[in-house]
Short mmCIF file of C-alpha atoms in Angstrom, two decimals:
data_model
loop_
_atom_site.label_atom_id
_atom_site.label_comp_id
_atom_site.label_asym_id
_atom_site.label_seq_id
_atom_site.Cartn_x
_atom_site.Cartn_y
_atom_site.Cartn_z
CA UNK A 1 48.79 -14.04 -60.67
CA UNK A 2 45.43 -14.76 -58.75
CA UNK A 3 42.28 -15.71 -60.03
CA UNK A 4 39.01 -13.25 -60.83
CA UNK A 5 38.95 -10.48 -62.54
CA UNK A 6 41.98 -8.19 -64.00
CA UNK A 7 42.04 -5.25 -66.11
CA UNK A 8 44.63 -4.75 -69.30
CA UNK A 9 46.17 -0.72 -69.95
CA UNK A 10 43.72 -0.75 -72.55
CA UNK A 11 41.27 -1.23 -69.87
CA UNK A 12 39.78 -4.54 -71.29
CA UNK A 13 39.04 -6.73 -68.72
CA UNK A 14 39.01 -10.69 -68.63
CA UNK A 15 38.68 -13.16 -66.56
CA UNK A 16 41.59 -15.12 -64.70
CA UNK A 17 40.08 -18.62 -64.81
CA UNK A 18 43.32 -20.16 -62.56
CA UNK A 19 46.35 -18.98 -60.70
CA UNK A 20 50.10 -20.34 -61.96
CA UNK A 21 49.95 -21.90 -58.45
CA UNK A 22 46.83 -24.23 -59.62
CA UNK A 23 48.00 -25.22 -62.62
CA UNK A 24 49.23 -28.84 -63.31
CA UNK A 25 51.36 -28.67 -66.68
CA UNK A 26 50.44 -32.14 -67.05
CA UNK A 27 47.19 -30.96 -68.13
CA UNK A 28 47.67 -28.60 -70.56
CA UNK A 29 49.32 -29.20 -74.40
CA UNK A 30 49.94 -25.48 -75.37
CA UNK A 31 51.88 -22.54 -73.51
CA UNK A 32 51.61 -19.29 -75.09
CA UNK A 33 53.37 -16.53 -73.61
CA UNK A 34 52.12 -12.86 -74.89
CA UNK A 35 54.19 -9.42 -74.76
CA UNK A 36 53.60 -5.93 -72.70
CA UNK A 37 54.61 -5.38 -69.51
CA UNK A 38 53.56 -8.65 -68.28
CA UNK A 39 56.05 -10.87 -68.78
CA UNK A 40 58.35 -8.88 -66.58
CA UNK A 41 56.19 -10.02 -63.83
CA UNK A 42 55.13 -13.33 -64.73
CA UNK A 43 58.98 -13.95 -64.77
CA UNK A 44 59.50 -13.01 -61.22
CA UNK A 45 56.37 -15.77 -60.71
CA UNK A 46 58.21 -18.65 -59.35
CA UNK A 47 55.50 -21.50 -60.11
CA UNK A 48 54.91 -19.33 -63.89
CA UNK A 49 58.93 -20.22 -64.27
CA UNK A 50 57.97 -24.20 -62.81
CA UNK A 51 54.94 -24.16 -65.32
CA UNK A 52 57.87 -23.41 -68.82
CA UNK A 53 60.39 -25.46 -67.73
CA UNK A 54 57.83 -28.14 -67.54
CA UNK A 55 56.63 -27.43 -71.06
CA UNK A 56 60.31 -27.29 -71.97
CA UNK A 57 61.69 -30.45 -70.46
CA UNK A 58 58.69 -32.28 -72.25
CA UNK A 59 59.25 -30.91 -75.38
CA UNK A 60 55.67 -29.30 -75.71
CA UNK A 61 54.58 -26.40 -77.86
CA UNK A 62 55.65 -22.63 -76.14
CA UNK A 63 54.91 -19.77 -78.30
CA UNK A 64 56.52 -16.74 -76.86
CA UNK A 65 55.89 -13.14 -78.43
CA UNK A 66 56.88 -9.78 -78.09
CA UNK A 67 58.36 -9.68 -74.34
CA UNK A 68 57.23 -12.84 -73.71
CA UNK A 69 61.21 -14.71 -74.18
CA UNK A 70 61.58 -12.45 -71.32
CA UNK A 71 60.37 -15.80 -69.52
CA UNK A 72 61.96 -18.34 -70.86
CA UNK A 73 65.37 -16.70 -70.17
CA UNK A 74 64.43 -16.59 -66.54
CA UNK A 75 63.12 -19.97 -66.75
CA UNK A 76 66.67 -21.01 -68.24
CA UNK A 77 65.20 -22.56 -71.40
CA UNK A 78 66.04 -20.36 -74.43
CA UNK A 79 70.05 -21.01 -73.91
CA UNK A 80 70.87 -22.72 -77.77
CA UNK A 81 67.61 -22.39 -78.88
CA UNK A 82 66.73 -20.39 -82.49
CA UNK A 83 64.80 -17.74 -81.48
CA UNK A 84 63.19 -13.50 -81.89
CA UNK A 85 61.87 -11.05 -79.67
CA UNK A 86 60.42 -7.39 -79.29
CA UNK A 87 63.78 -5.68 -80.50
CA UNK A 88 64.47 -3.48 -77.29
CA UNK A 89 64.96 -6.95 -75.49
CA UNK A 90 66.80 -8.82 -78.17
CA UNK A 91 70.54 -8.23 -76.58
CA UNK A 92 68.57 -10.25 -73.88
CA UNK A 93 67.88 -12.98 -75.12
CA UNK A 94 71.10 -13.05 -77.08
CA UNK A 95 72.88 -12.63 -73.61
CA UNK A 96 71.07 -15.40 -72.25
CA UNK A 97 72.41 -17.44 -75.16
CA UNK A 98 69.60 -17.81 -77.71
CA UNK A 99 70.20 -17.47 -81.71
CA UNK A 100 68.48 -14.62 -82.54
CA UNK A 101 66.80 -14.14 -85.43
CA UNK A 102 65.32 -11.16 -87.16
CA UNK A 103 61.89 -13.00 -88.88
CA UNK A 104 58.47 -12.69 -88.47
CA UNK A 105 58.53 -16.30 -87.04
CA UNK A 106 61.25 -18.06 -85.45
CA UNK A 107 60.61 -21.75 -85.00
CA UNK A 108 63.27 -24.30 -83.23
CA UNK A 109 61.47 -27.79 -82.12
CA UNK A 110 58.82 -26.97 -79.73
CA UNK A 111 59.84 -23.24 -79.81
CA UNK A 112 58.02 -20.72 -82.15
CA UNK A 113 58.59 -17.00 -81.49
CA UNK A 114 57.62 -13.83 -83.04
CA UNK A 115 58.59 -9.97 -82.57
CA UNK A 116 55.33 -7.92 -82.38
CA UNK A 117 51.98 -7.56 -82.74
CA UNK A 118 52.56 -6.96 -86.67
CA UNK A 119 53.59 -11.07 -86.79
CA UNK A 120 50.70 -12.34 -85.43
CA UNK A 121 49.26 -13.79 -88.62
CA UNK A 122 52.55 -15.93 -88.84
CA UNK A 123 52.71 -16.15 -85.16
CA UNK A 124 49.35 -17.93 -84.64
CA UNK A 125 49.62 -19.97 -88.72
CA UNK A 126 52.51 -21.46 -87.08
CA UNK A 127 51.46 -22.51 -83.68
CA UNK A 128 48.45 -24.09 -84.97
CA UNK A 129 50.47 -26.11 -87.68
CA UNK A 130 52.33 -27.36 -85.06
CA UNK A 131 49.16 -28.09 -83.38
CA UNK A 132 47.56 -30.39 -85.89
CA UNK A 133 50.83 -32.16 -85.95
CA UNK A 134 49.48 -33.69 -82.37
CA UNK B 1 67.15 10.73 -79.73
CA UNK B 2 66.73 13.65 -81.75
CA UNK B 3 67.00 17.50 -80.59
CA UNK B 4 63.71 19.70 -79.48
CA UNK B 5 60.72 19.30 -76.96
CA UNK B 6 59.65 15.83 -76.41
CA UNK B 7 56.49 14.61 -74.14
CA UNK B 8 56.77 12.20 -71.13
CA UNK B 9 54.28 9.06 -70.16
CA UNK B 10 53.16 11.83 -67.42
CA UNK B 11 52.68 14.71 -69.91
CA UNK B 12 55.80 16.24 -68.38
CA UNK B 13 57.72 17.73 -71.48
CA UNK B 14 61.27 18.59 -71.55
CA UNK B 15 63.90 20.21 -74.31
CA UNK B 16 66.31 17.74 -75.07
CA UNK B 17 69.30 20.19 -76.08
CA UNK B 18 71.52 17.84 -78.33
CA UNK B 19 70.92 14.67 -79.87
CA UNK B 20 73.17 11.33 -78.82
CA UNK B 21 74.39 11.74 -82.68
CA UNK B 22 76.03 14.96 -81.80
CA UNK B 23 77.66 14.18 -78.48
CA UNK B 24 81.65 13.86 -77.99
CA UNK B 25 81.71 11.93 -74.48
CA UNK B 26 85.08 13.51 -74.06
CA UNK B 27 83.27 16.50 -73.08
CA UNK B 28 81.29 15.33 -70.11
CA UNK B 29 82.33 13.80 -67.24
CA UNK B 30 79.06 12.01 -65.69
CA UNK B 31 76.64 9.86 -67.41
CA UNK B 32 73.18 8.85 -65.92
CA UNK B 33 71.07 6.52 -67.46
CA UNK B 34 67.26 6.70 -66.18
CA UNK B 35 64.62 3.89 -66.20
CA UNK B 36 61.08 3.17 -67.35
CA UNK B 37 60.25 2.16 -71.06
CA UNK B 38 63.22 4.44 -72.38
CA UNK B 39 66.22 2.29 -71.85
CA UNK B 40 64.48 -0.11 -74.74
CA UNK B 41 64.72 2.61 -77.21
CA UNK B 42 68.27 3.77 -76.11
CA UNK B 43 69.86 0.69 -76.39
CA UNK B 44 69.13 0.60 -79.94
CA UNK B 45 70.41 3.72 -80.61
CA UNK B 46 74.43 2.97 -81.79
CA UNK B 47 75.37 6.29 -81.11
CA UNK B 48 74.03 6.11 -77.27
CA UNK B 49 75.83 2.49 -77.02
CA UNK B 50 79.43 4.42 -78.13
CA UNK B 51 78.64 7.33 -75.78
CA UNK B 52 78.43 4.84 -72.98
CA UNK B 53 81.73 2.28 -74.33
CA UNK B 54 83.44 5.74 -74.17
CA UNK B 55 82.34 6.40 -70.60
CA UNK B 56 83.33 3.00 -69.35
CA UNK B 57 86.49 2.50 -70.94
CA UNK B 58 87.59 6.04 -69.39
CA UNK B 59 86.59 4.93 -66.11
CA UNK B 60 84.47 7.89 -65.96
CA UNK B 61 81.29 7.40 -63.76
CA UNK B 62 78.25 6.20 -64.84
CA UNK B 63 74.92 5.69 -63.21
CA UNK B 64 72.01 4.33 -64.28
CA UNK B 65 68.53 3.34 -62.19
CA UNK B 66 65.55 1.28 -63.08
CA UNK B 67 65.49 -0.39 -66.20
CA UNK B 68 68.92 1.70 -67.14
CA UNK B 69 71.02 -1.29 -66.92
CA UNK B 70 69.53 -2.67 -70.24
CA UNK B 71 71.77 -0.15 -71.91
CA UNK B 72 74.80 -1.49 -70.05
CA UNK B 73 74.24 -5.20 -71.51
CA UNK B 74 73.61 -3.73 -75.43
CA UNK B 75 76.88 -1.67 -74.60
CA UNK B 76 78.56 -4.66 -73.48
CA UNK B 77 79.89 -3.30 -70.64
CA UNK B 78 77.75 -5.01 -67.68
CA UNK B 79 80.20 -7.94 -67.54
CA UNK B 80 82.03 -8.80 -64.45
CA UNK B 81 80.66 -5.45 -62.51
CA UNK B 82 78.80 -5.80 -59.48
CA UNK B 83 75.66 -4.07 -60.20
CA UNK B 84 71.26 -3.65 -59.34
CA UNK B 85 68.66 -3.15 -61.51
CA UNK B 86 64.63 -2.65 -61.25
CA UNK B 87 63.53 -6.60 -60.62
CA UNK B 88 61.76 -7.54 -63.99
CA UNK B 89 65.06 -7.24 -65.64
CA UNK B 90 67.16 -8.40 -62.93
CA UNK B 91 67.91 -11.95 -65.05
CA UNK B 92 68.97 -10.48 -67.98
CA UNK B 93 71.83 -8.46 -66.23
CA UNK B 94 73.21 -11.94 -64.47
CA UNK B 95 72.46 -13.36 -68.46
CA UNK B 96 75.13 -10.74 -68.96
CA UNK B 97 77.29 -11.63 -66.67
CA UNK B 98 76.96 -8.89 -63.88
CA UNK B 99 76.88 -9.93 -60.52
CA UNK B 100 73.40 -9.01 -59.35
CA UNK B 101 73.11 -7.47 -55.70
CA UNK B 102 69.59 -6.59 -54.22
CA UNK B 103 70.51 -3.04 -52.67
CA UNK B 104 69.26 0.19 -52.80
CA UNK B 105 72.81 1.43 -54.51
CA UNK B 106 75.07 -1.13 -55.79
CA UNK B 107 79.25 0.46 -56.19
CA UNK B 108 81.25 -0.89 -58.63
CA UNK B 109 84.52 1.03 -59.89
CA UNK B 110 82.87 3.40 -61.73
CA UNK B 111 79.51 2.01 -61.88
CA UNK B 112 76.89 3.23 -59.63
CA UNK B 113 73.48 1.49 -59.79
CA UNK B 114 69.79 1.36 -58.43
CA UNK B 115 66.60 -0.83 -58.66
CA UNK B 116 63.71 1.70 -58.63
CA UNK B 117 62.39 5.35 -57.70
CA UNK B 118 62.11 3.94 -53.86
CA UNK B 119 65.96 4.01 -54.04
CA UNK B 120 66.53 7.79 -56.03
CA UNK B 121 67.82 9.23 -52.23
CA UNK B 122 70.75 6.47 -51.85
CA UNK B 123 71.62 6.59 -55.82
CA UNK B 124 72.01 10.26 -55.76
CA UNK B 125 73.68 10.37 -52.89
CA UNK B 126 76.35 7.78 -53.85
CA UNK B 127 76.72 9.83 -56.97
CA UNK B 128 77.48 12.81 -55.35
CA UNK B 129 80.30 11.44 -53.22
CA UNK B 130 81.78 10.27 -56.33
CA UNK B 131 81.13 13.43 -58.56
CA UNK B 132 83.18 15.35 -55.34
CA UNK B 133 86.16 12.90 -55.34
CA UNK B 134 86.76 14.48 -58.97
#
C-alpha cells in the first residue's frame, strides 16, 4: 500500500499517512486489521505480513475483524489461537488451525476478533479495555 | 441457492433452474465451481458441500476458478491435491493442505483448477480434454 490518497467502494476517501514499507512496529502499540476486500491484498503485502508477526511475537494488541484473520493466517500467527471471523472465511481460519468461535468477540491474550460490522460495539469495548490495561 | 432469476455484481441476470437442495449429483457428470464473492456463500450452503463430497469421492471431474477453491476446503476435499487458486486466497488452500502451484491450469486426478479470468482459455480447455476422455 503507498502513501496519498485512496478511495474505499463506498467512494470515501482518506488519506494514507505511511506505506507498510515505512512502518517500524516498534513504534506503534495497537494493530487493527479491518474486513472487505482488503485484507486479501494486504495479505499478499510482504512487509504488512513482517508488520503482524511483529505485533505477534511481542505479544501486542491485534484486533482483526471481518476478513481481517485473513492476515494473520498468512502471517502464520492464528495457529492455536481462540479466535472468529466473517463466516464465509471461517473453514479458513479453522484450516489454518485457529479455535473458532461463533461470538460477537473472541478474545485469546493479545488477540481480540469479531465477525462483522454488527460486533463493532463489542469489537472496539474490548480493544480499548485492553488498552487501558497498558 | 434457491430456484428463479437472480442479478449479478454486473447487472447480468440469469435463471438458476434448480436449487443445490434439489440436486442428485448422480445425475451429472461435471461440476464447475466459478469465482468472485460467490464461493463465500456456497460454502456455507451444506447441500452444495455434499454435491461436491459426491463429485470427488466418484472421481468425477470437477473444476473450479478464482476464488472456487474455497468450496473445496469447506468440502474437505482440497487435501493432498495439487491445485491453483485466485492469489488472495492462495494461503488458505496450502492451510488446507493442497499443494499450491502458480499456473494458469493446475491437473490433479480429477481436479482441474485456475487462478483468475486471465486464465478462463487454458481452464476450459483442460476441461474439455477431460470431458472427451469420458
Amino acid at each position: 500500500m503507498k502513501k496519498g490518497p485512496i478511495t474505499g467502494k463506498h467512494g470515501l476517501q482518506i488519506e494514507v499517512d505511511v506505506a507498510f514499507k515505512d512502518i517500524n512496529p516498534v513504534n506503534y502499540d495497537v494493530l487493527v486489521i479491518s474486513g472487505g476486500r482488503g485484507p486479501e491484498k494486504m495479505r499478499l503485502d510482504k512487509d504488512a505480513l513482517e508488520i503482524t508477526k511483529s505485533f505477534a511475537k511481542e505479544n501486542k494488541l491485534i484486533a482483526a475483524i471481518c476478513h481481517g484473520p485473513q492476515v494473520l493466517i498468512s502471517a502464520g500467527v492464528i495457529k492455536g489461537k481462540k479466535a472468529t471471523c466473517w463466516p464465509g472465511i471461517r473453514d479458513d481460519i479453522i484450516a489454518a488451525g485457529a479455535l473458532y468461535e461463533d461470538k460477537e468477540v473472541v478474545i485469546d491474550g493479545n488477540l481480540v476478533s469479531s465477525r462483522s460490522h454488527d460486533d463493532l460495539y463489542a469489537f472496539g469495548k474490548e480493544m480499548l479495555r485492553i488498552i487501558k490495561q497498558f
